[in-house]
């Protein structure tokens, strides 16, 4: 989820070439920048968790520049999008550097809500604490 937004090629073409055994490694490049993914999980995850909690704010989050929201444990139910798994969404921010990418991911996470939602608050923390980022 943090790699796909940085691919500098069409993922479908990459998969087809791979399946045919025709993928040239030099044809798969990366865009400059960085990406960071924050997983939004259901309350109780990784143990028992409830399903069917309505997810709000996705349009607002996905509308942010440099943000991609990947669905994992979601389902459509009576015209609403609801939780259907422990790892519900992967919210990915893309930026010029890791600090910007992490910031965008968390900005988007703040716009999304569902009962019991939780996520780690330290994504990218160690990498941002290295001398190269201080």
PDB file of N, CA and C in Angstrom, residues 38-129:
ATOM      1  N   UNK A  38      -0.919   4.168   6.989  1.00  0.00           N
ATOM      2  CA  UNK A  38      -1.440   3.983   8.339  1.00  0.00           C
ATOM      3  C   UNK A  38      -2.669   3.087   8.225  1.00  0.00           C
ATOM      4  N   UNK A  39      -2.663   1.967   8.941  1.00  0.00           N
ATOM      5  CA  UNK A  39      -3.800   1.045   8.921  1.00  0.00           C
ATOM      6  C   UNK A  39      -4.800   1.461   9.993  1.00  0.00           C
ATOM      7  N   UNK A  40      -6.050   1.626   9.577  1.00  0.00           N
ATOM      8  CA  UNK A  40      -7.133   1.876  10.520  1.00  0.00           C
ATOM      9  C   UNK A  40      -7.786   0.528  10.802  1.00  0.00           C
ATOM     10  N   UNK A  41      -7.850   0.167  12.071  1.00  0.00           N
ATOM     11  CA  UNK A  41      -8.346  -1.147  12.469  1.00  0.00           C
ATOM     12  C   UNK A  41      -9.622  -1.025  13.299  1.00  0.00           C
ATOM     13  N   UNK A  42     -10.361  -2.133  13.341  1.00  0.00           N
ATOM     14  CA  UNK A  42     -11.582  -2.209  14.141  1.00  0.00           C
ATOM     15  C   UNK A  42     -11.247  -2.311  15.614  1.00  0.00           C
ATOM     16  N   UNK A  43     -12.140  -1.814  16.458  1.00  0.00           N
ATOM     17  CA  UNK A  43     -11.988  -1.972  17.890  1.00  0.00           C
ATOM     18  C   UNK A  43     -11.901  -3.445  18.246  1.00  0.00           C
ATOM     19  N   UNK A  44     -10.951  -3.804  19.104  1.00  0.00           N
ATOM     20  CA  UNK A  44     -10.750  -5.192  19.493  1.00  0.00           C
ATOM     21  C   UNK A  44      -9.706  -5.917  18.679  1.00  0.00           C
ATOM     22  N   UNK A  45      -9.385  -5.409  17.464  1.00  0.00           N
ATOM     23  CA  UNK A  45      -8.384  -6.044  16.623  1.00  0.00           C
ATOM     24  C   UNK A  45      -7.036  -5.983  17.331  1.00  0.00           C
ATOM     25  N   UNK A  46      -6.235  -7.017  17.369  1.00  0.00           N
ATOM     26  CA  UNK A  46      -6.262  -8.224  16.558  1.00  0.00           C
ATOM     27  C   UNK A  46      -7.104  -9.361  17.139  1.00  0.00           C
ATOM     28  N   UNK A  47      -7.736  -9.133  18.255  1.00  0.00           N
ATOM     29  CA  UNK A  47      -8.618 -10.152  18.826  1.00  0.00           C
ATOM     30  C   UNK A  47      -9.997 -10.070  18.191  1.00  0.00           C
ATOM     31  N   UNK A  48     -11.012 -10.372  18.955  1.00  0.00           N
ATOM     32  CA  UNK A  48     -12.394 -10.311  18.466  1.00  0.00           C
ATOM     33  C   UNK A  48     -12.796  -8.863  18.226  1.00  0.00           C
ATOM     34  N   UNK A  49     -13.513  -8.642  17.150  1.00  0.00           N
ATOM     35  CA  UNK A  49     -13.951  -7.297  16.811  1.00  0.00           C
ATOM     36  C   UNK A  49     -15.349  -7.368  16.211  1.00  0.00           C
ATOM     37  N   UNK A  50     -16.060  -6.254  16.332  1.00  0.00           N
ATOM     38  CA  UNK A  50     -17.401  -6.182  15.777  1.00  0.00           C
ATOM     39  C   UNK A  50     -17.334  -5.747  14.321  1.00  0.00           C
ATOM     40  N   UNK A  51     -18.308  -6.195  13.547  1.00  0.00           N
ATOM     41  CA  UNK A  51     -18.423  -5.798  12.146  1.00  0.00           C
ATOM     42  C   UNK A  51     -19.673  -4.950  11.991  1.00  0.00           C
ATOM     43  N   UNK A  52     -19.796  -4.319  10.825  1.00  0.00           N
ATOM     44  CA  UNK A  52     -21.004  -3.570  10.509  1.00  0.00           C
ATOM     45  C   UNK A  52     -21.029  -2.140  11.009  1.00  0.00           C
ATOM     46  N   UNK A  53     -19.884  -1.601  11.427  1.00  0.00           N
ATOM     47  CA  UNK A  53     -19.819  -0.211  11.886  1.00  0.00           C
ATOM     48  C   UNK A  53     -19.695   0.702  10.667  1.00  0.00           C
ATOM     49  N   UNK A  54     -20.566   1.700  10.559  1.00  0.00           N
ATOM     50  CA  UNK A  54     -20.545   2.592   9.402  1.00  0.00           C
ATOM     51  C   UNK A  54     -19.263   3.419   9.374  1.00  0.00           C
ATOM     52  N   UNK A  55     -18.681   3.530   8.175  1.00  0.00           N
ATOM     53  CA  UNK A  55     -17.453   4.288   7.958  1.00  0.00           C
ATOM     54  C   UNK A  55     -17.826   5.638   7.351  1.00  0.00           C
ATOM     55  N   UNK A  56     -17.397   6.706   7.990  1.00  0.00           N
ATOM     56  CA  UNK A  56     -17.707   8.062   7.530  1.00  0.00           C
ATOM     57  C   UNK A  56     -16.422   8.812   7.190  1.00  0.00           C
ATOM     58  N   UNK A  57     -16.528   9.794   6.299  1.00  0.00           N
ATOM     59  CA  UNK A  57     -15.406  10.673   5.991  1.00  0.00           C
ATOM     60  C   UNK A  57     -14.481  10.216   4.891  1.00  0.00           C
ATOM     61  N   UNK A  58     -14.804   9.124   4.216  1.00  0.00           N
ATOM     62  CA  UNK A  58     -13.898   8.623   3.173  1.00  0.00           C
ATOM     63  C   UNK A  58     -13.720   9.600   2.021  1.00  0.00           C
ATOM     64  N   UNK A  59     -14.805  10.239   1.591  1.00  0.00           N
ATOM     65  CA  UNK A  59     -14.701  11.173   0.468  1.00  0.00           C
ATOM     66  C   UNK A  59     -13.783  12.336   0.832  1.00  0.00           C
ATOM     67  N   UNK A  60     -13.931  12.839   2.038  1.00  0.00           N
ATOM     68  CA  UNK A  60     -13.102  13.948   2.500  1.00  0.00           C
ATOM     69  C   UNK A  60     -11.630  13.547   2.524  1.00  0.00           C
ATOM     70  N   UNK A  61     -11.339  12.371   3.055  1.00  0.00           N
ATOM     71  CA  UNK A  61      -9.950  11.896   3.149  1.00  0.00           C
ATOM     72  C   UNK A  61      -9.363  11.635   1.771  1.00  0.00           C
ATOM     73  N   UNK A  62     -10.092  10.926   0.933  1.00  0.00           N
ATOM     74  CA  UNK A  62      -9.595  10.570  -0.394  1.00  0.00           C
ATOM     75  C   UNK A  62      -9.458  11.801  -1.284  1.00  0.00           C
ATOM     76  N   UNK A  63     -10.154  12.875  -0.955  1.00  0.00           N
ATOM     77  CA  UNK A  63     -10.064  14.096  -1.733  1.00  0.00           C
ATOM     78  C   UNK A  63      -8.814  14.908  -1.464  1.00  0.00           C
ATOM     79  N   UNK A  64      -8.065  14.551  -0.446  1.00  0.00           N
ATOM     80  CA  UNK A  64      -6.820  15.259  -0.152  1.00  0.00           C
ATOM     81  C   UNK A  64      -5.764  14.927  -1.200  1.00  0.00           C
ATOM     82  N   UNK A  65      -5.019  15.914  -1.628  1.00  0.00           N
ATOM     83  CA  UNK A  65      -3.950  15.673  -2.586  1.00  0.00           C
ATOM     84  C   UNK A  65      -2.886  14.787  -1.951  1.00  0.00           C
ATOM     85  N   UNK A  66      -2.437  13.773  -2.686  1.00  0.00           N
ATOM     86  CA  UNK A  66      -1.397  12.889  -2.186  1.00  0.00           C
ATOM     87  C   UNK A  66      -1.884  11.830  -1.221  1.00  0.00           C
ATOM     88  N   UNK A  67      -3.174  11.522  -1.251  1.00  0.00           N
ATOM     89  CA  UNK A  67      -3.731  10.501  -0.363  1.00  0.00           C
ATOM     90  C   UNK A  67      -4.446   9.441  -1.190  1.00  0.00           C
ATOM     91  N   UNK A  68      -4.184   8.183  -0.850  1.00  0.00           N
ATOM     92  CA  UNK A  68      -4.875   7.043  -1.452  1.00  0.00           C
ATOM     93  C   UNK A  68      -5.394   6.190  -0.302  1.00  0.00           C
ATOM     94  N   UNK A  69      -6.681   5.820  -0.361  1.00  0.00           N
ATOM     95  CA  UNK A  69      -7.264   4.979   0.684  1.00  0.00           C
ATOM     96  C   UNK A  69      -7.524   3.594   0.085  1.00  0.00           C
ATOM     97  N   UNK A  70      -6.890   2.583   0.671  1.00  0.00           N
ATOM     98  CA  UNK A  70      -7.061   1.191   0.242  1.00  0.00           C
ATOM     99  C   UNK A  70      -8.060   0.513   1.170  1.00  0.00           C
ATOM    100  N   UNK A  71      -9.033  -0.173   0.585  1.00  0.00           N
ATOM    101  CA  UNK A  71     -10.032  -0.893   1.375  1.00  0.00           C
ATOM    102  C   UNK A  71      -9.538  -2.307   1.629  1.00  0.00           C
ATOM    103  N   UNK A  72      -9.702  -2.775   2.846  1.00  0.00           N
ATOM    104  CA  UNK A  72      -9.318  -4.140   3.214  1.00  0.00           C
ATOM    105  C   UNK A  72     -10.521  -4.836   3.826  1.00  0.00           C
ATOM    106  N   UNK A  73     -10.914  -4.428   5.023  1.00  0.00           N
ATOM    107  CA  UNK A  73     -12.045  -5.035   5.714  1.00  0.00           C
ATOM    108  C   UNK A  73     -13.260  -4.135   5.652  1.00  0.00           C
ATOM    109  N   UNK A  74     -13.783  -3.907   4.436  1.00  0.00           N
ATOM    110  CA  UNK A  74     -14.982  -3.093   4.259  1.00  0.00           C
ATOM    111  C   UNK A  74     -16.020  -3.866   3.468  1.00  0.00           C
ATOM    112  N   UNK A  75     -17.267  -3.447   3.590  1.00  0.00           N
ATOM    113  CA  UNK A  75     -18.354  -4.063   2.828  1.00  0.00           C
ATOM    114  C   UNK A  75     -19.457  -3.036   2.633  1.00  0.00           C
ATOM    115  N   UNK A  76     -20.248  -3.235   1.575  1.00  0.00           N
ATOM    116  CA  UNK A  76     -21.431  -2.409   1.354  1.00  0.00           C
ATOM    117  C   UNK A  76     -22.602  -3.100   2.044  1.00  0.00           C
ATOM    118  N   UNK A  77     -23.353  -2.323   2.805  1.00  0.00           N
ATOM    119  CA  UNK A  77     -24.490  -2.884   3.544  1.00  0.00           C
ATOM    120  C   UNK A  77     -25.602  -1.839   3.566  1.00  0.00           C
ATOM    121  N   UNK A  78     -26.695  -2.150   2.910  1.00  0.00           N
ATOM    122  CA  UNK A  78     -27.860  -1.262   2.880  1.00  0.00           C
ATOM    123  C   UNK A  78     -27.480   0.153   2.451  1.00  0.00           C
ATOM    124  N   UNK A  79     -26.649   0.260   1.419  1.00  0.00           N
ATOM    125  CA  UNK A  79     -26.262   1.553   0.885  1.00  0.00           C
ATOM    126  C   UNK A  79     -25.199   2.292   1.686  1.00  0.00           C
ATOM    127  N   UNK A  80     -24.651   1.655   2.686  1.00  0.00           N
ATOM    128  CA  UNK A  80     -23.605   2.267   3.514  1.00  0.00           C
ATOM    129  C   UNK A  80     -22.335   1.448   3.397  1.00  0.00           C
ATOM    130  N   UNK A  81     -21.196   2.082   3.635  1.00  0.00           N
ATOM    131  CA  UNK A  81     -19.933   1.358   3.707  1.00  0.00           C
ATOM    132  C   UNK A  81     -19.678   1.061   5.170  1.00  0.00           C
ATOM    133  N   UNK A  82     -19.421  -0.214   5.482  1.00  0.00           N
ATOM    134  CA  UNK A  82     -19.262  -0.629   6.871  1.00  0.00           C
ATOM    135  C   UNK A  82     -18.001  -1.470   7.043  1.00  0.00           C
ATOM    136  N   UNK A  83     -17.597  -1.616   8.307  1.00  0.00           N
ATOM    137  CA  UNK A  83     -16.453  -2.464   8.627  1.00  0.00           C
ATOM    138  C   UNK A  83     -16.841  -3.927   8.451  1.00  0.00           C
ATOM    139  N   UNK A  84     -15.876  -4.717   7.966  1.00  0.00           N
ATOM    140  CA  UNK A  84     -16.126  -6.144   7.757  1.00  0.00           C
ATOM    141  C   UNK A  84     -14.893  -6.977   8.087  1.00  0.00           C
ATOM    142  N   UNK A  85     -13.920  -6.368   8.731  1.00  0.00           N
ATOM    143  CA  UNK A  85     -12.693  -7.074   9.072  1.00  0.00           C
ATOM    144  C   UNK A  85     -11.934  -6.317  10.125  1.00  0.00           C
ATOM    145  N   UNK A  86     -10.834  -6.889  10.571  1.00  0.00           N
ATOM    146  CA  UNK A  86     -10.024  -6.267  11.600  1.00  0.00           C
ATOM    147  C   UNK A  86      -9.204  -5.108  11.070  1.00  0.00           C
ATOM    148  N   UNK A  87      -8.507  -5.344   9.965  1.00  0.00           N
ATOM    149  CA  UNK A  87      -7.749  -4.274   9.299  1.00  0.00           C
ATOM    150  C   UNK A  87      -8.683  -3.684   8.255  1.00  0.00           C
ATOM    151  N   UNK A  88      -9.246  -2.534   8.540  1.00  0.00           N
ATOM    152  CA  UNK A  88     -10.335  -1.973   7.741  1.00  0.00           C
ATOM    153  C   UNK A  88      -9.830  -1.182   6.541  1.00  0.00           C
ATOM    154  N   UNK A  89      -8.944  -0.223   6.757  1.00  0.00           N
ATOM    155  CA  UNK A  89      -8.463   0.657   5.693  1.00  0.00           C
ATOM    156  C   UNK A  89      -6.956   0.844   5.803  1.00  0.00           C
ATOM    157  N   UNK A  90      -6.313   1.000   4.665  1.00  0.00           N
ATOM    158  CA  UNK A  90      -4.915   1.417   4.603  1.00  0.00           C
ATOM    159  C   UNK A  90      -4.910   2.830   4.039  1.00  0.00           C
ATOM    160  N   UNK A  91      -4.546   3.801   4.845  1.00  0.00           N
ATOM    161  CA  UNK A  91      -4.581   5.202   4.439  1.00  0.00           C
ATOM    162  C   UNK A  91      -3.152   5.627   4.127  1.00  0.00           C
ATOM    163  N   UNK A  92      -2.882   5.869   2.848  1.00  0.00           N
ATOM    164  CA  UNK A  92      -1.523   6.131   2.393  1.00  0.00           C
ATOM    165  C   UNK A  92      -1.356   7.593   1.999  1.00  0.00           C
ATOM    166  N   UNK A  93      -0.320   8.202   2.523  1.00  0.00           N
ATOM    167  CA  UNK A  93       0.055   9.558   2.142  1.00  0.00           C
ATOM    168  C   UNK A  93       1.303   9.508   1.292  1.00  0.00           C
ATOM    169  N   UNK A  94       1.351  10.361   0.261  1.00  0.00           N
ATOM    170  CA  UNK A  94       2.506  10.445  -0.626  1.00  0.00           C
ATOM    171  C   UNK A  94       2.995  11.887  -0.607  1.00  0.00           C
ATOM    172  N   UNK A  95       4.303  12.055  -0.423  1.00  0.00           N
ATOM    173  CA  UNK A  95       4.870  13.398  -0.379  1.00  0.00           C
ATOM    174  C   UNK A  95       6.287  13.441  -0.888  1.00  0.00           C
ATOM    175  N   UNK A  96       6.857  14.624  -0.868  1.00  0.00           N
ATOM    176  CA  UNK A  96       8.230  14.807  -1.339  1.00  0.00           C
ATOM    177  C   UNK A  96       9.227  14.069  -0.463  1.00  0.00           C
ATOM    178  N   UNK A  97       8.898  13.913   0.823  1.00  0.00           N
ATOM    179  CA  UNK A  97       9.763  13.177   1.737  1.00  0.00           C
ATOM    180  C   UNK A  97       8.884  12.430   2.750  1.00  0.00           C
ATOM    181  N   UNK A  98       9.515  11.645   3.603  1.00  0.00           N
ATOM    182  CA  UNK A  98       8.758  10.812   4.538  1.00  0.00           C
ATOM    183  C   UNK A  98       7.934  11.657   5.504  1.00  0.00           C
ATOM    184  N   UNK A  99       8.466  12.751   5.965  1.00  0.00           N
ATOM    185  CA  UNK A  99       7.737  13.599   6.892  1.00  0.00           C
ATOM    186  C   UNK A  99       6.426  14.094   6.275  1.00  0.00           C
ATOM    187  N   UNK A 100       6.487  14.543   5.044  1.00  0.00           N
ATOM    188  CA  UNK A 100       5.277  15.011   4.358  1.00  0.00           C
ATOM    189  C   UNK A 100       4.301  13.854   4.126  1.00  0.00           C
ATOM    190  N   UNK A 101       4.811  12.690   3.740  1.00  0.00           N
ATOM    191  CA  UNK A 101       3.952  11.531   3.491  1.00  0.00           C
ATOM    192  C   UNK A 101       3.224  11.105   4.765  1.00  0.00           C
ATOM    193  N   UNK A 102       3.940  11.038   5.867  1.00  0.00           N
ATOM    194  CA  UNK A 102       3.326  10.667   7.150  1.00  0.00           C
ATOM    195  C   UNK A 102       2.279  11.699   7.543  1.00  0.00           C
ATOM    196  N   UNK A 103       2.594  12.962   7.381  1.00  0.00           N
ATOM    197  CA  UNK A 103       1.648  14.023   7.714  1.00  0.00           C
ATOM    198  C   UNK A 103       0.359  13.916   6.922  1.00  0.00           C
ATOM    199  N   UNK A 104       0.470  13.641   5.626  1.00  0.00           N
ATOM    200  CA  UNK A 104      -0.724  13.505   4.787  1.00  0.00           C
ATOM    201  C   UNK A 104      -1.544  12.289   5.198  1.00  0.00           C
ATOM    202  N   UNK A 105      -0.866  11.186   5.512  1.00  0.00           N
ATOM    203  CA  UNK A 105      -1.593   9.980   5.925  1.00  0.00           C
ATOM    204  C   UNK A 105      -2.403  10.253   7.189  1.00  0.00           C
ATOM    205  N   UNK A 106      -1.770  10.866   8.183  1.00  0.00           N
ATOM    206  CA  UNK A 106      -2.480  11.139   9.433  1.00  0.00           C
ATOM    207  C   UNK A 106      -3.553  12.211   9.271  1.00  0.00           C
ATOM    208  N   UNK A 107      -3.344  13.174   8.385  1.00  0.00           N
ATOM    209  CA  UNK A 107      -4.390  14.168   8.117  1.00  0.00           C
ATOM    210  C   UNK A 107      -5.636  13.468   7.570  1.00  0.00           C
ATOM    211  N   UNK A 108      -5.428  12.512   6.676  1.00  0.00           N
ATOM    212  CA  UNK A 108      -6.553  11.765   6.112  1.00  0.00           C
ATOM    213  C   UNK A 108      -7.207  10.875   7.163  1.00  0.00           C
ATOM    214  N   UNK A 109      -6.407  10.222   7.999  1.00  0.00           N
ATOM    215  CA  UNK A 109      -6.950   9.368   9.062  1.00  0.00           C
ATOM    216  C   UNK A 109      -7.879  10.183   9.962  1.00  0.00           C
ATOM    217  N   UNK A 110      -7.510  11.420  10.249  1.00  0.00           N
ATOM    218  CA  UNK A 110      -8.330  12.275  11.125  1.00  0.00           C
ATOM    219  C   UNK A 110      -9.695  12.590  10.523  1.00  0.00           C
ATOM    220  N   UNK A 111      -9.837  12.434   9.219  1.00  0.00           N
ATOM    221  CA  UNK A 111     -11.108  12.729   8.555  1.00  0.00           C
ATOM    222  C   UNK A 111     -12.029  11.511   8.475  1.00  0.00           C
ATOM    223  N   UNK A 112     -11.504  10.338   8.794  1.00  0.00           N
ATOM    224  CA  UNK A 112     -12.266   9.088   8.695  1.00  0.00           C
ATOM    225  C   UNK A 112     -12.677   8.652  10.089  1.00  0.00           C
ATOM    226  N   UNK A 113     -13.912   8.165  10.208  1.00  0.00           N
ATOM    227  CA  UNK A 113     -14.347   7.685  11.518  1.00  0.00           C
ATOM    228  C   UNK A 113     -15.259   6.477  11.389  1.00  0.00           C
ATOM    229  N   UNK A 114     -15.171   5.606  12.382  1.00  0.00           N
ATOM    230  CA  UNK A 114     -16.121   4.516  12.593  1.00  0.00           C
ATOM    231  C   UNK A 114     -15.970   4.087  14.042  1.00  0.00           C
ATOM    232  N   UNK A 115     -17.047   3.559  14.594  1.00  0.00           N
ATOM    233  CA  UNK A 115     -17.067   3.167  15.998  1.00  0.00           C
ATOM    234  C   UNK A 115     -15.953   2.166  16.282  1.00  0.00           C
ATOM    235  N   UNK A 116     -15.103   2.499  17.239  1.00  0.00           N
ATOM    236  CA  UNK A 116     -14.018   1.609  17.643  1.00  0.00           C
ATOM    237  C   UNK A 116     -12.753   1.750  16.822  1.00  0.00           C
ATOM    238  N   UNK A 117     -12.711   2.683  15.871  1.00  0.00           N
ATOM    239  CA  UNK A 117     -11.530   2.840  15.014  1.00  0.00           C
ATOM    240  C   UNK A 117     -10.289   3.149  15.842  1.00  0.00           C
ATOM    241  N   UNK A 118      -9.195   2.518  15.463  1.00  0.00           N
ATOM    242  CA  UNK A 118      -7.921   2.858  16.078  1.00  0.00           C
ATOM    243  C   UNK A 118      -6.792   2.586  15.106  1.00  0.00           C
ATOM    244  N   UNK A 119      -5.671   3.229  15.348  1.00  0.00           N
ATOM    245  CA  UNK A 119      -4.492   3.042  14.504  1.00  0.00           C
ATOM    246  C   UNK A 119      -3.258   3.364  15.319  1.00  0.00           C
ATOM    247  N   UNK A 120      -2.118   2.928  14.818  1.00  0.00           N
ATOM    248  CA  UNK A 120      -0.857   3.278  15.466  1.00  0.00           C
ATOM    249  C   UNK A 120      -0.592   4.754  15.240  1.00  0.00           C
ATOM    250  N   UNK A 121       0.030   5.372  16.199  1.00  0.00           N
ATOM    251  CA  UNK A 121       0.337   6.802  16.120  1.00  0.00           C
ATOM    252  C   UNK A 121       1.819   7.045  15.838  1.00  0.00           C
ATOM    253  N   UNK A 122       2.582   5.975  15.624  1.00  0.00           N
ATOM    254  CA  UNK A 122       4.032   6.110  15.476  1.00  0.00           C
ATOM    255  C   UNK A 122       4.569   5.696  14.106  1.00  0.00           C
ATOM    256  N   UNK A 123       3.714   5.671  13.095  1.00  0.00           N
ATOM    257  CA  UNK A 123       4.172   5.248  11.766  1.00  0.00           C
ATOM    258  C   UNK A 123       5.262   6.210  11.279  1.00  0.00           C
ATOM    259  N   UNK A 124       6.374   5.666  10.855  1.00  0.00           N
ATOM    260  CA  UNK A 124       7.493   6.450  10.358  1.00  0.00           C
ATOM    261  C   UNK A 124       8.353   7.074  11.439  1.00  0.00           C
ATOM    262  N   UNK A 125       7.990   6.904  12.694  1.00  0.00           N
ATOM    263  CA  UNK A 125       8.676   7.572  13.801  1.00  0.00           C
ATOM    264  C   UNK A 125      10.172   7.260  13.821  1.00  0.00           C
ATOM    265  N   UNK A 126      10.527   5.987  13.738  1.00  0.00           N
ATOM    266  CA  UNK A 126      11.946   5.621  13.817  1.00  0.00           C
ATOM    267  C   UNK A 126      12.743   6.200  12.656  1.00  0.00           C
ATOM    268  N   UNK A 127      12.188   6.101  11.463  1.00  0.00           N
ATOM    269  CA  UNK A 127      12.897   6.623  10.283  1.00  0.00           C
ATOM    270  C   UNK A 127      13.057   8.138  10.375  1.00  0.00           C
ATOM    271  N   UNK A 128      12.060   8.811  10.908  1.00  0.00           N
ATOM    272  CA  UNK A 128      12.135  10.273  11.026  1.00  0.00           C
ATOM    273  C   UNK A 128      13.085  10.709  12.137  1.00  0.00           C
ATOM    274  N   UNK A 129      13.437   9.805  13.045  1.00  0.00           N
ATOM    275  CA  UNK A 129      14.351  10.123  14.138  1.00  0.00           C
ATOM    276  C   UNK A 129      15.826   9.909  13.748  1.00  0.00           C
TER     277      UNK A 129
END
